Coordinates of C-alpha atoms in Angstrom, one line a residue:
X115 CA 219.2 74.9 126.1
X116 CA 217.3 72.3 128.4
X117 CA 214.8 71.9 125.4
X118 CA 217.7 70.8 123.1
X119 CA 218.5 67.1 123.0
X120 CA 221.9 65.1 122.4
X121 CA 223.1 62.4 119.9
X122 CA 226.6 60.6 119.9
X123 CA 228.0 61.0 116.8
X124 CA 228.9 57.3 115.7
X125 CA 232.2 57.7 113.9
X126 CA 233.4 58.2 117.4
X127 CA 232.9 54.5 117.7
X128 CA 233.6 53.2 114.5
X129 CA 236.0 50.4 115.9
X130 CA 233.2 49.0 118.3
X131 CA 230.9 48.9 115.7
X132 CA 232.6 47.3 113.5
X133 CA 232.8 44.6 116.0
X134 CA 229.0 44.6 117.1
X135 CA 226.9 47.7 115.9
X136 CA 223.9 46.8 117.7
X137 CA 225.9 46.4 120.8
X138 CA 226.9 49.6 120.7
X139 CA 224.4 51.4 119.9
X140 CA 222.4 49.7 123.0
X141 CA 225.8 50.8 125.0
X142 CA 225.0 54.3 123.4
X143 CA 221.7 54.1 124.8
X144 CA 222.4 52.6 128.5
X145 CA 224.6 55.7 128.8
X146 CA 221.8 58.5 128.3
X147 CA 222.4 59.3 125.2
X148 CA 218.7 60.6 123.5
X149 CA 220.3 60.2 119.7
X150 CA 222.9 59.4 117.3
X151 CA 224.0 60.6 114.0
X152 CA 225.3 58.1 112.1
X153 CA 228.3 57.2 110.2
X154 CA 227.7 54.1 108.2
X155 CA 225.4 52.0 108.8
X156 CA 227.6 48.5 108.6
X157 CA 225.1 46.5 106.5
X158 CA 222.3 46.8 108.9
X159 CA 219.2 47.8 106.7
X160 CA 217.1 50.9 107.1
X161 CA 214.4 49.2 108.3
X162 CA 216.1 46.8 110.6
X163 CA 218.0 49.6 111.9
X164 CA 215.3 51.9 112.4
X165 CA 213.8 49.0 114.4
X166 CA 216.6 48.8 116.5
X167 CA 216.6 52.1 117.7
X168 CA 212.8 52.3 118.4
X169 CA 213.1 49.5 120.6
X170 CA 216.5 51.3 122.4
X171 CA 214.6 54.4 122.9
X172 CA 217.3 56.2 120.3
X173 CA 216.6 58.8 117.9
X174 CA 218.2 59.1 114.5
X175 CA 219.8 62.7 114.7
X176 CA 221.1 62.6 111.2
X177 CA 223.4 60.6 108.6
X178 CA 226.6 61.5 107.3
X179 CA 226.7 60.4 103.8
X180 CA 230.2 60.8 101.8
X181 CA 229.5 63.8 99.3
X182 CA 230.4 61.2 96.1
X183 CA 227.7 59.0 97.5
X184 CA 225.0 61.9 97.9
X185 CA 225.8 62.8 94.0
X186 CA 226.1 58.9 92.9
X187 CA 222.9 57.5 95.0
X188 CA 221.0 60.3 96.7
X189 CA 217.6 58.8 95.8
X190 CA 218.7 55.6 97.8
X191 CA 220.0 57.9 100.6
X192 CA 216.8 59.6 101.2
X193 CA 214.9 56.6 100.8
X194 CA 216.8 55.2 103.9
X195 CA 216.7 58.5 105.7
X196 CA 212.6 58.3 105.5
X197 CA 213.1 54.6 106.7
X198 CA 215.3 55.4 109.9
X199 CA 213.6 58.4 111.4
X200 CA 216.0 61.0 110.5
X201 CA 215.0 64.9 109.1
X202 CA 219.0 65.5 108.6
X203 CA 221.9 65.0 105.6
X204 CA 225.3 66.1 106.6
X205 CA 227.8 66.3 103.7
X206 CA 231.0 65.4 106.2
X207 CA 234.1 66.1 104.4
X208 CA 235.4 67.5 101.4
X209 CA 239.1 65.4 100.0
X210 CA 242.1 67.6 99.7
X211 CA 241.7 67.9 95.8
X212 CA 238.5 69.6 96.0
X213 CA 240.4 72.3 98.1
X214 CA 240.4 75.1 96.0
X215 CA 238.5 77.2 94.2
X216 CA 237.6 75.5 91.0
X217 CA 236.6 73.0 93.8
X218 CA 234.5 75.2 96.0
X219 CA 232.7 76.1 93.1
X220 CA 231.7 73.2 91.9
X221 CA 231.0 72.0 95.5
X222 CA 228.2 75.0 96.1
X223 CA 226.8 73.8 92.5
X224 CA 226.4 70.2 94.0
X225 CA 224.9 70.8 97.6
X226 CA 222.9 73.4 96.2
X227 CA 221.4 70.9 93.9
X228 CA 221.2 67.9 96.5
X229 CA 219.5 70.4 99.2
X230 CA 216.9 71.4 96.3
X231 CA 216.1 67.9 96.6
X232 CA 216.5 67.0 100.0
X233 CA 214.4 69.8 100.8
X234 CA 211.4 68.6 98.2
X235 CA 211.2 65.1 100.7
X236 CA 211.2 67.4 103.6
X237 CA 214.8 66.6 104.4
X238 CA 217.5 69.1 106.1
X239 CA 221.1 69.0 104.1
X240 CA 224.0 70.6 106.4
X241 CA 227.4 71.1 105.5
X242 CA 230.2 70.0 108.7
X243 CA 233.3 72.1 108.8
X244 CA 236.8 71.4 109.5
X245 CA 239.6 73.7 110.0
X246 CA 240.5 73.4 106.6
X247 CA 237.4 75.6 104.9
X248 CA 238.8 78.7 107.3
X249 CA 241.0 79.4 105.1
X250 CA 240.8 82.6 103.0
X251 CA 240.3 82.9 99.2
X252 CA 240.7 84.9 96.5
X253 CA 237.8 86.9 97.6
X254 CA 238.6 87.4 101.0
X255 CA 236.3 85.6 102.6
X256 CA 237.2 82.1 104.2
X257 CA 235.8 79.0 102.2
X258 CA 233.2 78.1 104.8
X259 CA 232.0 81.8 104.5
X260 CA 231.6 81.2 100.7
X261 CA 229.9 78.1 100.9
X262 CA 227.3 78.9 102.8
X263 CA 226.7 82.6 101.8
X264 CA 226.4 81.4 97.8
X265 CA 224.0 78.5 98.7
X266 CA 220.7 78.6 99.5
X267 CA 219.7 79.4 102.9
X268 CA 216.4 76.8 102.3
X269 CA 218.5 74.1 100.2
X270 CA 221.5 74.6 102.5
X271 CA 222.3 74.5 106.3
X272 CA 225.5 74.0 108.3
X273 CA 226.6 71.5 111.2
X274 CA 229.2 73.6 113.0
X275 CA 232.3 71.6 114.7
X276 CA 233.2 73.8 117.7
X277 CA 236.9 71.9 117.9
X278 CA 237.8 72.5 114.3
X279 CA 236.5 75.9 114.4
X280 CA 238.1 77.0 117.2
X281 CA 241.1 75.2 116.1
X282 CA 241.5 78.1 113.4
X283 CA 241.6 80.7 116.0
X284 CA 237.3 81.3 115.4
X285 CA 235.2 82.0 117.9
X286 CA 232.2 79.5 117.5
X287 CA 229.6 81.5 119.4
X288 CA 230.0 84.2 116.6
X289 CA 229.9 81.7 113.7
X290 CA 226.1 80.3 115.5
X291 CA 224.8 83.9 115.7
X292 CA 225.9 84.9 111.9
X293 CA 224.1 82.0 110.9
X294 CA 221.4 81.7 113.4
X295 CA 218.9 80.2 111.3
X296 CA 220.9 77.7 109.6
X297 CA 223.0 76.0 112.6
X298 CA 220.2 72.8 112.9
X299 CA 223.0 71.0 114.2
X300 CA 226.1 71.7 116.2
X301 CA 229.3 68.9 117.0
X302 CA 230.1 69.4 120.5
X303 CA 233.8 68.9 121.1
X304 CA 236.6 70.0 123.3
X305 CA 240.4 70.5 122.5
X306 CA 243.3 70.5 125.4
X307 CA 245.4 73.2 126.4
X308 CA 248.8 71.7 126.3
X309 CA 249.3 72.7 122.9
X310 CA 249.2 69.4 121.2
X311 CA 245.5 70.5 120.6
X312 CA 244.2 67.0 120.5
X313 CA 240.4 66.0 120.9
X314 CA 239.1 66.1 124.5
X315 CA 236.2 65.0 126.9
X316 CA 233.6 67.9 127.1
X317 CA 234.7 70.4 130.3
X318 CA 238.7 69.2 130.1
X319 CA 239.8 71.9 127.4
X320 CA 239.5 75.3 126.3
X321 CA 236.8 75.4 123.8
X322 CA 234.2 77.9 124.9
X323 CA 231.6 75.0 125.3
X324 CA 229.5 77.2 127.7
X325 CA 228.7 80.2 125.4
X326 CA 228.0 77.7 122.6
X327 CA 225.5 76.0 125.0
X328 CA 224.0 79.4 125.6
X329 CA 223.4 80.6 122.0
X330 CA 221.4 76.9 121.3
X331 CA 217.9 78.5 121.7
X332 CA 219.1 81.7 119.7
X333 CA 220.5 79.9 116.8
X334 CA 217.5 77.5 116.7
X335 CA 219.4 74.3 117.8
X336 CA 217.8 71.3 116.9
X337 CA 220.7 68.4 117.8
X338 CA 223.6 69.1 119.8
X339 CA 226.2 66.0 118.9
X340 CA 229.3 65.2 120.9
X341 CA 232.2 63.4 118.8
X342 CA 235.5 63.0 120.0
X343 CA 237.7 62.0 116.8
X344 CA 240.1 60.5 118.6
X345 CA 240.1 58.8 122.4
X346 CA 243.0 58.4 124.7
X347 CA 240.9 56.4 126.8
X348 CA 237.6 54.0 126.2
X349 CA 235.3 55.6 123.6
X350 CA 232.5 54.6 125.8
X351 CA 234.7 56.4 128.8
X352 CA 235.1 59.1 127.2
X353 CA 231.3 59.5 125.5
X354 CA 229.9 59.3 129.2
X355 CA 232.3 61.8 130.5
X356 CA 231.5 64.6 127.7
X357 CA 227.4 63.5 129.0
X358 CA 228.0 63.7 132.1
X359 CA 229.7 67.2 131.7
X360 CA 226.5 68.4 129.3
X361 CA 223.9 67.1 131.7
X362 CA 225.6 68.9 134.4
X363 CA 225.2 72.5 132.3
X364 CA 221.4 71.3 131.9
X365 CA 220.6 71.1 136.0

């Protein structure tokens, strides 16, 4: 686990970067963080931005790239991929009309095809979960089951959100060892205990954060990414709190 670094993911602080990317990204750095995974990149070129985090000490975990953009521009994405430092492609969200089966379908078709070619420029495509893909299908199996069971393990991997699986009443830790070998990245993320189930600082819920943190090494870890959706205090507050509580499982 102590081998395994940590990236912010950015959407966390979309609202400061809006206002002054490069200012948060050094922000992002003065609090300890070794990477980021990004979530836009607000007009900043590849280069210029790649530039920018060399000379902040960051490293480019991986991109999220909307999954009309990866079928619309995917040669431009892994252009600027190549050009920022990052190995990874996460496909981020899926829209609630491509919920269902004819959906599905067509959804393994594309990532299979997008991770063929990722994987020719020696790029990593992962899927991230919500709670949404544990539901069940015709089949049986849940949607996130399906996904990644009819896709190529080579062409394919998945980026686990502890919260939104655990949200569905899954145990995490069990999802990372099914999958061991296709878990390259895993969203870090707490949930409260009051029943509202809202996002939380890393250590001040109920997610089991420490067994996750344990199976790292197993499931061949490569990125571990905190993102808190949603912040009832400073995003920057709470981003050095959920470090704070990770460093403190690494000593």
């Amino acid at each position: 686990m102590a081998n395994i670094p940590v990236a912010v993911q950015m959407y966390t602080l979309r609202e400061e970067s809006e206002k002054d990317f490069s200012g948060t990204l050094k922000k992002v750095a003065d609090i300890g963080y070794q990477g980021v995974e990004f979530a836009g990149y607000y007009d900043m070129a590849a280069k210029e931005l790649r530039k920018l985090i060399d000379g902040l000490g960051l490293k480019a975990a991986s991109s999220h790239i909307p999954l009309d953009v990866l079928k619309r521009d995917l040669s431009e994405v892994i252009t600027a991929q190549h050009e920022i430092g990052s190995k990874k492609i996460v496909c981020p969200f899926l829209s609630p009309e491509q919920r269902n089966e004819k959906g599905y379908t067509e959804l393994i078709q594309t990532l299979n095809d997008v991770g063929k070619e990722c994987a020719k420029e020696g790029l990593s495509l992962c899927y991230h979960n919500h709670d949404f893909e544990l539901e069940r299908l015709s089949s049986g199996k849940t949607a996130l089951e399906t996904i990644l069971d009819e896709t190529n393990p080579e062409w394919l991997k998945a980026e686990f959100d502890i919260y939104w699986l655990t949200r569905a009443g899954e145990n995490p830790v069990d999802w990372m060892k099914r999958y061991q070998d296709r878990t390259p990245l895993v969203h870090l993320k707490d949930m409260t205990t009051d029943g509202e189930q809202f996002f939380a600082e890393l250590g001040t819920g109920g997610v089991d954060l420490n067994g996750v943190l344990q199976q790292g090494d197993q499931s061949n870890v490569d990125w571990w990414i905190v993102e808190q959706d949603k912040c009832k205090r400073s995003p920057f507050e709470s981003i050095e709190m959920s470090l704070n509580y990770f460093l403190s499982k690494h000593s």
